[in-house]
mmCIF file of C-alpha atoms in Angstrom:
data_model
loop_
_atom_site.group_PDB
_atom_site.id
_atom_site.type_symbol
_atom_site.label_atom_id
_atom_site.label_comp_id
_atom_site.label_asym_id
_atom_site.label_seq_id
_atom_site.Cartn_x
_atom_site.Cartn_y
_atom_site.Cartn_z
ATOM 1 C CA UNK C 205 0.000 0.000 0.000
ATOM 2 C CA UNK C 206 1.459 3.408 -0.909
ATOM 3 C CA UNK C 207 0.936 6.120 2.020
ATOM 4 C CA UNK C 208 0.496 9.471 1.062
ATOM 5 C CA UNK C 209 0.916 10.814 4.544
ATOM 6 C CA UNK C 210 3.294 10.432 7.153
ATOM 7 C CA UNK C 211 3.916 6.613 8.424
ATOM 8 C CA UNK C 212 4.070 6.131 12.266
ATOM 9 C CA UNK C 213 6.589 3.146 11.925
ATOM 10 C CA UNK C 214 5.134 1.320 14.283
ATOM 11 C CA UNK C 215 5.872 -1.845 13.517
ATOM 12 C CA UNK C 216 9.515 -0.819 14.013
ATOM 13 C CA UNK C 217 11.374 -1.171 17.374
ATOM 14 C CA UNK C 218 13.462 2.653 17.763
ATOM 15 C CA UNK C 219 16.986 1.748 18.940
ATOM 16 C CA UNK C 220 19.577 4.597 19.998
ATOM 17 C CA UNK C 221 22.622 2.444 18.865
ATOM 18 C CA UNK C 222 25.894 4.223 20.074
ATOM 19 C CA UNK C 223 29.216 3.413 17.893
ATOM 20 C CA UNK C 224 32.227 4.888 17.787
ATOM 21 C CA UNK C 225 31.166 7.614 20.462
ATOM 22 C CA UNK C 226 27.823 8.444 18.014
ATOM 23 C CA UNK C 227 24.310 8.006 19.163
ATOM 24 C CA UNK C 228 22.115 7.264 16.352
ATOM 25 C CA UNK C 229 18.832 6.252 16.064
ATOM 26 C CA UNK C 230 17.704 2.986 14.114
ATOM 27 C CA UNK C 231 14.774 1.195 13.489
ATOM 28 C CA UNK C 232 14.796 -2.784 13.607
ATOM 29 C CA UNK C 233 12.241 -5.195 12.733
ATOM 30 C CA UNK C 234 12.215 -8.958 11.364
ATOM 31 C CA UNK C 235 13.831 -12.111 12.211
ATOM 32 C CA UNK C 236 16.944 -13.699 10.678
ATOM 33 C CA UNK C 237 20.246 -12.072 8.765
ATOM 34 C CA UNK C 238 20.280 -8.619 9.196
ATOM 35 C CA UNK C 239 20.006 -6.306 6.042
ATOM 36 C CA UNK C 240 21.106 -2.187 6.147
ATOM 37 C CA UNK C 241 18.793 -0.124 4.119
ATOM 38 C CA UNK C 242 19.819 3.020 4.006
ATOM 39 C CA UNK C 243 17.199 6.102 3.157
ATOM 40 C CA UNK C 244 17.216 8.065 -0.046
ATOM 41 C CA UNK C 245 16.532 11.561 0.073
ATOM 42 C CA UNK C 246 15.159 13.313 2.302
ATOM 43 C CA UNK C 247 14.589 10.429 4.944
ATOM 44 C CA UNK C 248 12.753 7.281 6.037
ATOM 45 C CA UNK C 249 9.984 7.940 4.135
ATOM 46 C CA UNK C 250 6.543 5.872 3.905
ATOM 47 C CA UNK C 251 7.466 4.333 0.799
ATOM 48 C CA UNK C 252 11.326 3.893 2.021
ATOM 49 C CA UNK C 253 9.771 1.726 4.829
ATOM 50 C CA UNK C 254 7.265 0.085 2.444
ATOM 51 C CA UNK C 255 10.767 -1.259 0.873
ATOM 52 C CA UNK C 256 12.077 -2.438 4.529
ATOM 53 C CA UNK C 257 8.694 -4.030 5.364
ATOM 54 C CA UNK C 258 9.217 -6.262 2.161
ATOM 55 C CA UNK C 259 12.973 -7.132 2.935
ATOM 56 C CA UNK C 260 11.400 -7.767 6.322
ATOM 57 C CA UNK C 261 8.858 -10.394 4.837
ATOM 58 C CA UNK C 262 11.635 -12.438 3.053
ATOM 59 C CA UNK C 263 12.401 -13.629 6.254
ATOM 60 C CA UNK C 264 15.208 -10.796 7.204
ATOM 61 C CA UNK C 265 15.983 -8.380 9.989
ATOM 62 C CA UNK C 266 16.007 -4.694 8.592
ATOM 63 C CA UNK C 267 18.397 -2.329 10.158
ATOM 64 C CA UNK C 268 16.890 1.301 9.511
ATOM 65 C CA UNK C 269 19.589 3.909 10.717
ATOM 66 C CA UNK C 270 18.246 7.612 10.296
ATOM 67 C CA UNK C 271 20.890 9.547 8.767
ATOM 68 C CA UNK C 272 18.978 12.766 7.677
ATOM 69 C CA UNK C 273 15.358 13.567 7.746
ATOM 70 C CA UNK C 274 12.314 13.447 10.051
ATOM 71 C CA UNK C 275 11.314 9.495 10.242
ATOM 72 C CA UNK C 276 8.304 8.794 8.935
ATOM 73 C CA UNK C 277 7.790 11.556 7.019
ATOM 74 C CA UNK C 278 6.279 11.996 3.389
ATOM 75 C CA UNK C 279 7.662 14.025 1.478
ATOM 76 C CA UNK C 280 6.436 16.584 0.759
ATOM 77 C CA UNK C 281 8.504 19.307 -1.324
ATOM 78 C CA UNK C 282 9.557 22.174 0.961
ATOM 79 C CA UNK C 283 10.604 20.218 3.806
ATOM 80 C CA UNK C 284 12.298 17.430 1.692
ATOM 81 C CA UNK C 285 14.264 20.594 0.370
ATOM 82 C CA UNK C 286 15.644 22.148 3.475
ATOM 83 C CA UNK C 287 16.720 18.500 4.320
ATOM 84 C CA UNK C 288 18.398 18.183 1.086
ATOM 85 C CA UNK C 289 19.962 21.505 1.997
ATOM 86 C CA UNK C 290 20.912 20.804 5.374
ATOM 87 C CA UNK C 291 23.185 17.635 4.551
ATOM 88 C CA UNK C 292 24.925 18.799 1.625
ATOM 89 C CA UNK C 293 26.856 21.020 4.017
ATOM 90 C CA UNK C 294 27.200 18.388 6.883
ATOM 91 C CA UNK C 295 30.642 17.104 7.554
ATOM 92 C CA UNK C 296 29.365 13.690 7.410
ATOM 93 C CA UNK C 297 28.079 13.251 3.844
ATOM 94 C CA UNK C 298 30.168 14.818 0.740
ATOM 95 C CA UNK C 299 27.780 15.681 -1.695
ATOM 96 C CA UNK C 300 30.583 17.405 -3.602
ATOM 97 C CA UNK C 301 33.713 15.862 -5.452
ATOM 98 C CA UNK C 302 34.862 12.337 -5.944
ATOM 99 C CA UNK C 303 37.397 10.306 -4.478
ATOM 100 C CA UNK C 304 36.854 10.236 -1.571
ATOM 101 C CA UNK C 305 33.858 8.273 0.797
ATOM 102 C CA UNK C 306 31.619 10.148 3.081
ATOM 103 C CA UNK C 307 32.461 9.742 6.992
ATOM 104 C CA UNK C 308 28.842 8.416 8.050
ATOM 105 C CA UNK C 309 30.439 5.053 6.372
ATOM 106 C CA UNK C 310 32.574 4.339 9.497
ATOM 107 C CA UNK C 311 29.526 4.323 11.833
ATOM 108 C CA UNK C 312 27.532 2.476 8.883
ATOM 109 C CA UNK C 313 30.421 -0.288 8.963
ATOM 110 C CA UNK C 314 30.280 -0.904 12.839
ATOM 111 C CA UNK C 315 26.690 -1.259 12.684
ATOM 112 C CA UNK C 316 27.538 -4.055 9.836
ATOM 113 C CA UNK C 317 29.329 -5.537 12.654
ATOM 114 C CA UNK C 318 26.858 -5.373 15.603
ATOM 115 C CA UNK C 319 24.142 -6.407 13.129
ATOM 116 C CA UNK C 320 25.739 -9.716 12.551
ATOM 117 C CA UNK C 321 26.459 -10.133 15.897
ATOM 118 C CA UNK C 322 22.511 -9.757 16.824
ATOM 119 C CA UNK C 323 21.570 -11.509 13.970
ATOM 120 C CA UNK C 324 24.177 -14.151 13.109
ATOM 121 C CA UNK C 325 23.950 -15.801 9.688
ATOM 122 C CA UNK C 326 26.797 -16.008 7.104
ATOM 123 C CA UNK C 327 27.061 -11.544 6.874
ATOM 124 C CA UNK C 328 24.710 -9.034 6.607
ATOM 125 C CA UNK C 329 23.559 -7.244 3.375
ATOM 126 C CA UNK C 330 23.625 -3.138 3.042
ATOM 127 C CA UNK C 331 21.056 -1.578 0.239
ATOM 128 C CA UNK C 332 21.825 2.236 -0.372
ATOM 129 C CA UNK C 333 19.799 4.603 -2.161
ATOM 130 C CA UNK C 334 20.342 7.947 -4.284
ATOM 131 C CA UNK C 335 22.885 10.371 -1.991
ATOM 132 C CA UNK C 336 23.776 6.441 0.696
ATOM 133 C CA UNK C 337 23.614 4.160 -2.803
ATOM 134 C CA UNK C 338 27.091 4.214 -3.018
ATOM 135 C CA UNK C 339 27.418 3.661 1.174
ATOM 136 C CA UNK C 340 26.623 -0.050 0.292
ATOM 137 C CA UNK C 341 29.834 -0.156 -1.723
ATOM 138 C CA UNK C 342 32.078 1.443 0.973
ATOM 139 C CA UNK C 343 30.870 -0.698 3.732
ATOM 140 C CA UNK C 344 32.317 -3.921 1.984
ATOM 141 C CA UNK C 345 35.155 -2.964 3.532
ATOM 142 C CA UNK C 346 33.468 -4.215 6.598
ATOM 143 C CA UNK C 347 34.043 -8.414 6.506
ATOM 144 C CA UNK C 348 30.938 -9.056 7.563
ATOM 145 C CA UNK C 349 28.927 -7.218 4.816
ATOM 146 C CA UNK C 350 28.103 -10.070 1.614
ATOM 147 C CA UNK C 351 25.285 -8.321 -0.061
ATOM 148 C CA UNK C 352 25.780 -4.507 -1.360
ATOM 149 C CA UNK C 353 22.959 -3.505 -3.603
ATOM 150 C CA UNK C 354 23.589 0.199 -4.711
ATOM 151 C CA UNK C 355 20.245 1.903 -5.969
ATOM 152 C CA UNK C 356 21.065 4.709 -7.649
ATOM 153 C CA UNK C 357 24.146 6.258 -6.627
ATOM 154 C CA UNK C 358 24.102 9.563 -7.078
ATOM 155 C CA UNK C 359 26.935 11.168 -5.116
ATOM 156 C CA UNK C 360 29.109 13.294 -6.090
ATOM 157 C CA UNK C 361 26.228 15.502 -7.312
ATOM 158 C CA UNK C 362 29.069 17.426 -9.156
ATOM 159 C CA UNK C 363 30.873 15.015 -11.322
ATOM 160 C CA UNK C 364 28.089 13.329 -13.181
ATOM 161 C CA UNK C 365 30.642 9.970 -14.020
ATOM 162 C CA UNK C 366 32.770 10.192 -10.698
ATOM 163 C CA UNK C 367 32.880 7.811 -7.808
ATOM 164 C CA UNK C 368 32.203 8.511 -4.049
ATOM 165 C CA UNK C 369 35.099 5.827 -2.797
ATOM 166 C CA UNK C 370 38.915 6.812 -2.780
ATOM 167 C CA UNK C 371 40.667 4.350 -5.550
ATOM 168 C CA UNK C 372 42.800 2.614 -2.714
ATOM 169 C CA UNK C 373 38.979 1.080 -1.561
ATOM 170 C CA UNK C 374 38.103 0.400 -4.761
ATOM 171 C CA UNK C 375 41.041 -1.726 -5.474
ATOM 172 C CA UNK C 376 40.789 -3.095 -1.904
ATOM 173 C CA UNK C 377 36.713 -4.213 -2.557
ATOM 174 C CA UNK C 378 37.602 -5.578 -5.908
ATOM 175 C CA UNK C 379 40.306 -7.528 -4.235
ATOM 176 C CA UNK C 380 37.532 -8.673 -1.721
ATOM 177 C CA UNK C 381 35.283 -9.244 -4.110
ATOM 178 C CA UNK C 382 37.393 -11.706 -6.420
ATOM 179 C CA UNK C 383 38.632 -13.468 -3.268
ATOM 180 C CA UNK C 384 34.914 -14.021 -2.064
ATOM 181 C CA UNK C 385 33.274 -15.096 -5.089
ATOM 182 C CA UNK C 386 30.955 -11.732 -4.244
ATOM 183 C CA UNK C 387 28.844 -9.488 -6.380
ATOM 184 C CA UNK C 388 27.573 -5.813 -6.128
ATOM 185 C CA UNK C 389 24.190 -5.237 -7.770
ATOM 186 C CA UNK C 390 23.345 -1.870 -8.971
ATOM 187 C CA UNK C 391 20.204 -0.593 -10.633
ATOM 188 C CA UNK C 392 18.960 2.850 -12.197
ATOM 189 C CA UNK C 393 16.521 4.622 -14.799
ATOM 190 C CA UNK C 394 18.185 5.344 -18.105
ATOM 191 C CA UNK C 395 17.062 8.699 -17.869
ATOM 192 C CA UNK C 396 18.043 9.394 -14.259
ATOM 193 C CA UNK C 397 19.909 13.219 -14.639
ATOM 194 C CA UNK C 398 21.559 12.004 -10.749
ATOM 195 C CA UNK C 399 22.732 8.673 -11.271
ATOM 196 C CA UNK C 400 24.258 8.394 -14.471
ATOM 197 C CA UNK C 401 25.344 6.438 -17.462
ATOM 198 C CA UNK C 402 28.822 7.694 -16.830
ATOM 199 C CA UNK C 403 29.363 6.585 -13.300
ATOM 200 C CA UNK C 404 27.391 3.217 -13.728
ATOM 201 C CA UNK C 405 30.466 2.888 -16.359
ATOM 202 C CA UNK C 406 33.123 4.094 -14.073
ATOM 203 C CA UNK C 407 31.608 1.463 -11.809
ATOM 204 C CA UNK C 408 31.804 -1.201 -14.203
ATOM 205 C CA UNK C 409 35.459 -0.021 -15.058
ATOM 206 C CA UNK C 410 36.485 -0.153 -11.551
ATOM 207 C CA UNK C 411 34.805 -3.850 -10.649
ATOM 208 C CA UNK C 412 34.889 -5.609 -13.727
ATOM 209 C CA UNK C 413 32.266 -8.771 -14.138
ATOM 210 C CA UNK C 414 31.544 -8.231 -9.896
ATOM 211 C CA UNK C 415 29.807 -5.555 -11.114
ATOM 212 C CA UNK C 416 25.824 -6.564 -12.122
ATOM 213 C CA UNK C 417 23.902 -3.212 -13.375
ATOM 214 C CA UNK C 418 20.411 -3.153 -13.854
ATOM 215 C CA UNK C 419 18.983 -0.459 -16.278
ATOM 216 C CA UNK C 420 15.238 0.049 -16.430
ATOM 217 C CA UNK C 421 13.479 1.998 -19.191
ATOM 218 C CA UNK C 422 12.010 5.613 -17.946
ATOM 219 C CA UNK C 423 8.856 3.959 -19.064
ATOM 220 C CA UNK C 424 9.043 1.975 -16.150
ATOM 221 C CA UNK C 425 8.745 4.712 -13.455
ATOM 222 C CA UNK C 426 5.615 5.458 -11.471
ATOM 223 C CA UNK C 427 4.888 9.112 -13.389
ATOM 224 C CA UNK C 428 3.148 10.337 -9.953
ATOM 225 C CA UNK C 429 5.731 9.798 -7.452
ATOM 226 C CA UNK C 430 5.632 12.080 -3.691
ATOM 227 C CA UNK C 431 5.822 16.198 -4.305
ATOM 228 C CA UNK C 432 9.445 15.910 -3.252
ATOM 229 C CA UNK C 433 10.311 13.917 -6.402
ATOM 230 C CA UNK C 434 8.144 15.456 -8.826
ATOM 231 C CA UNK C 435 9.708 19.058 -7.728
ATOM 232 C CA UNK C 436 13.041 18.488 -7.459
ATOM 233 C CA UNK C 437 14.362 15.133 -9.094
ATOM 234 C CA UNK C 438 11.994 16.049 -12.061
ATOM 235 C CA UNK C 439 13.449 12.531 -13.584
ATOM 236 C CA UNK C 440 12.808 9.012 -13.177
ATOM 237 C CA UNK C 441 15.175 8.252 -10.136
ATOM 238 C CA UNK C 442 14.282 5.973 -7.289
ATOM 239 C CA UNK C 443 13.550 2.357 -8.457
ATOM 240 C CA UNK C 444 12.512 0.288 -5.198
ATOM 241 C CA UNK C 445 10.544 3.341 -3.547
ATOM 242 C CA UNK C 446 9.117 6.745 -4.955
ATOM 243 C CA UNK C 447 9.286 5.830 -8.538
ATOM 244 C CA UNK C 448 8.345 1.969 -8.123
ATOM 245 C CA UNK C 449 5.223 0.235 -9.470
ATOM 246 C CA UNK C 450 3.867 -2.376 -7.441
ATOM 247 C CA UNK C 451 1.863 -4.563 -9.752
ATOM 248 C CA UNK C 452 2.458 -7.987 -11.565
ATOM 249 C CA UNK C 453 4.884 -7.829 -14.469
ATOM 250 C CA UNK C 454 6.084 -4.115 -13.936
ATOM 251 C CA UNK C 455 9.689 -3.281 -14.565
ATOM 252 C CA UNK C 456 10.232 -1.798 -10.997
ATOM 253 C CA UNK C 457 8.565 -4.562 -9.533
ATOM 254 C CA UNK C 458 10.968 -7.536 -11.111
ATOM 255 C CA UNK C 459 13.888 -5.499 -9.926
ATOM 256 C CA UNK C 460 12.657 -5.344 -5.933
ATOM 257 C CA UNK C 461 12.066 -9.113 -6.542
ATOM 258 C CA UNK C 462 15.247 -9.409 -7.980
ATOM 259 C CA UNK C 463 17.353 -7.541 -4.949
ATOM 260 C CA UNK C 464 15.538 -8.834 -2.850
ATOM 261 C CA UNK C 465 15.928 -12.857 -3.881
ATOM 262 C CA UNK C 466 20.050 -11.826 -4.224
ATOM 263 C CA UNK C 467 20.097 -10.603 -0.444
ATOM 264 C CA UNK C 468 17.870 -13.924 0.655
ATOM 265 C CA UNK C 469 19.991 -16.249 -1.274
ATOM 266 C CA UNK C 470 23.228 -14.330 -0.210
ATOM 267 C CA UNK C 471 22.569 -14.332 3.129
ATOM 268 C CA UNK C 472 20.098 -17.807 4.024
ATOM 269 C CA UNK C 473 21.663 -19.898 1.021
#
C-alpha cells in the first residue's frame, strides 16, 4: 500500500545504537540475517519503509539507521528541500567531489558488525539509495557485509561519471570481491539526470564482471511519485521506492524481486 501521509513506523522497534562515540537512532524489525537499508533523500519515508517491510517479509531483519530527515515523514517538497539543503553542508556526507567516501560510512560499517552479531547468519547485506547508494559499496570494507545492492548512486552531485570511494577502496573491494566469489548489484533509470550512465560505467570499469547493473526503461517509473520527487528530481530516479510500481509484471517490480531474492539467497543460502 502506498501512504500518502506520514507513516508512524510502528511496527519498528526505535533503537539509539551508540558506535564509535555516536548516538544514532535505528529502526529494527524482522527475524533472521540482518540487512542495512539506508534512506534516499530526504529520509525514512513511507514508501522507504514500504521497501524495509518487504525485505522484512523475506524472512530478514532490517536495520533502519536515520541519517537525515524526520522518520516517517512523506515528502512533501519544501521540507524534503531544506533537508536536502541541510546535509549537503554536513561534515558527514560529501555531496561534492569524488574520491573520496563520506564519513557516516565508518559508523555504517560498525553497525555491519553489531548487526551480525545480533543476527548471526553467514554476513549481513547493506542496500543504499540515491545520496547512501554508493554507502553499500564502501561498507564492503566491513568483513561481515556479503550483499551490497547500490540503488542509484548519485553522489558526487558534481561530477556526473565520478565515484564517491577513494581508488585505494576500490582496489581493496575488488580484491575482496574476487577473493569471495561476491557481487555488487546496482540498478537505475536510463534517464536518471543524478545517477548516471557515466558513473554506472566508471563502476563497471572499476569492478569488472563483480559488477551486475540493472537499467530500467524511464517507461518503467511510477509518473506520480511524492511532491518531493516530482519538484526536485523532475526525472525518473528511485527504483525500489518513490518511482516503483507495485503490480504484476512491472519493470520496478521484477527489480525489488530481484534484490531482494540476491540478499535472501546471499545471506540464508
Amino acid at each position: 500500500m502506498r501512504h500518502s501521509s506520514d507513516d508512524p513506523l510502528d511496527d519498528f522497534t526505535r533503537r539509539e545504537i551508540t558506535l564509535d562515540d555516536t548516538t544514532r537512532t535505528v529502526r529494527v524489525s524482522g527475524t533472521g540475517p540482518a540487512v542495512i537499508v539506508m534512506a534516499e533523500m530526504p529520509g525514512i519515508s513511507p514508501d522507504v519503509a514500504r521497501f524495509a517491510r518487504w525485505v522484512r517479509a523475506a524472512g530478514l531483519t532490517v536495520y533502519l539507521p536515520s541519517l537525515f530527515g524526520r522518520d516517517g515523514a512523506y515528502p512533501h517538497a519544501d521540507e524534503g528541500a531544506e533537508v536536502f539543503r541541510k546535509v549537503c553542508v554536513s561534515a558527514e556526507f560529501r555531496a561534492f567531489g569524488a574520491g573520496r567516501s563520506s564519513a557516516v560510512t565508518g559508523w555504517l560499517r560498525a553497525l555491519a558488525r553489531l548487526a551480525h552479531e545480533e543476527c548471526g547468519g553467514p554476513g549481513v547485506g547493506a542496500l543504499g539509495m540515491c545520496f547512501t547508494g554508493n554507502f553499500a559499496l564502501t561498507m564492503m570494507l566491513e568483513p561481515t557485509t556479503l550483499a551490497p545492492v547500490l540503488c542509484q548512486p548519485s553522489l558526487p552531485l558534481d561530477d556526473p561519471g565520478g565515484l564517491e570511494i577513494s581508488p585505494e577502496e576500490l582496489s581493496t573491494i575488488r580484491q575482496r570481491l574476487d577473493r569471495d566469489d561476491l557481487t555488487v548489484r546496482a540498478c537505475r533509470f536510463a534517464g536518471d539526470r543524478f545517477c548516471t550512465a557515466q558513473r554506472f560505467a566508471a563502476y563497471a570499469a572499476a569492478l569488472g564482471p563483480r559488477f551486475e547493473p540493472r537499467v530500467l526503461p524511464d517507461s518503467a517509473a511510477n509518473p506520480a511519485p511524492p511532491p518531493f520527487f516530482a519538484q526536485h528530481v523532475a526525472s525518473p530516479h528511485s527504483v525500489v521506492t518513490a518511482h516503483l510500481v507495485d503490480a504484476e509484471g512491472e519493470p520496478t517490480t521484477r527489480a525489488r524481486d530481484e534484490i531482494i531474492a540476491f540478499l535472501t539467497e546471499r545471506l540464508t543460502g
